[in-house]
């Protein structure tokens, strides 16, 4: 990757972290995914969408290095909900990477009167500067795009940016949720490559390569299959287990280890559940008593009317929630379900949990499913 050119624009200590790609250790290359992107006909946009801990950021750094040329790394945070702050940071990132680019756009930004009217025009000036000076590939790497949820300007700004990129430029977006963008023409033209949660999950073969070649562990096929089943290829789960696996190799009984469970549950609590609205948190925790979640049954058992809507929202937000077939059922990732059940026992009294099970039993009985009714009774 080219060394960023020296310019008169200096990145402040606050910005340097946002504009610097993270460094990872013991990372396995993902050639299957890299080839999928490079096999596309020079995409204008690569979307990497998956839940917390599926390796979005790690893969984006690999893709950035694989593509070569110059790159601009930008990690979105709460401060970027201010469009002026976002534009200033973006222009700073571009000017620190591309020589003779950004001065006119920054000057326009400093004389700004109305961000709603002039925001896209400032992006237009920045793109003009890039068109005049860009001689090699340039990749915009936008991490944690989901932090823009609720920021009205983001859709317009990024749609405009992606539609008007110079021929040598492209954008990679990593997000926990699907970015809302007005770029239908690009999708119809095959200029968008999408990497989803199922793509990022480690296959059994990739897990074997990770353990044996990257972590230098010699494990049996049966143990490998056990670990793959427990994690379903979830990257963060594997990383959280790394030290324990290396230290004891006690994979078959891995999730009986209290410290391991604590590490996994703490991650899910901080990075997933705590970021959701109270209503969704309550539904997720209470429905953890069910393996296959039927929204109609949930409405009856929990005396609510919006289970289907909330579960669909959880699926859309990649909250370890998956739709099963075409029957309207959902299920949780097994580790996420275990975590939710632990929260159920932490937050509810024994009698309250008994009532939840009894209500599900009655609902299944009313639906004619005696086997599930007996299970909950």
XYZ file of C-alpha atoms in Angstrom, residues 19 45 57 70 81 95 101-102 130 135 148 155 158 160 164 173 180 199 224 237 239 265 268 281 304 311 364:
27
model
C -8.335 7.706 10.474
C -19.092 -0.276 -3.492
C -13.329 -4.772 10.376
C -4.001 4.455 -1.515
C -23.838 12.558 13.573
C -5.914 15.421 2.139
C -6.480 17.368 -2.637
C -8.824 18.862 -0.058
C -9.764 13.918 -6.667
C -3.485 8.680 -10.513
C -25.033 6.747 11.345
C -27.906 8.553 3.151
C -22.835 8.682 0.844
C -23.835 11.174 -3.739
C -19.859 10.286 -8.352
C -18.614 0.016 4.094
C -29.668 2.996 3.485
C -20.249 -15.288 4.146
C -12.981 -29.391 15.543
C -16.434 -16.349 19.862
C -11.077 -15.084 19.503
C -21.449 -13.134 27.799
C -22.641 -9.919 24.046
C -34.262 -6.449 25.082
C -47.896 -8.506 23.249
C -37.965 -10.230 15.660
C -48.572 -24.262 22.301
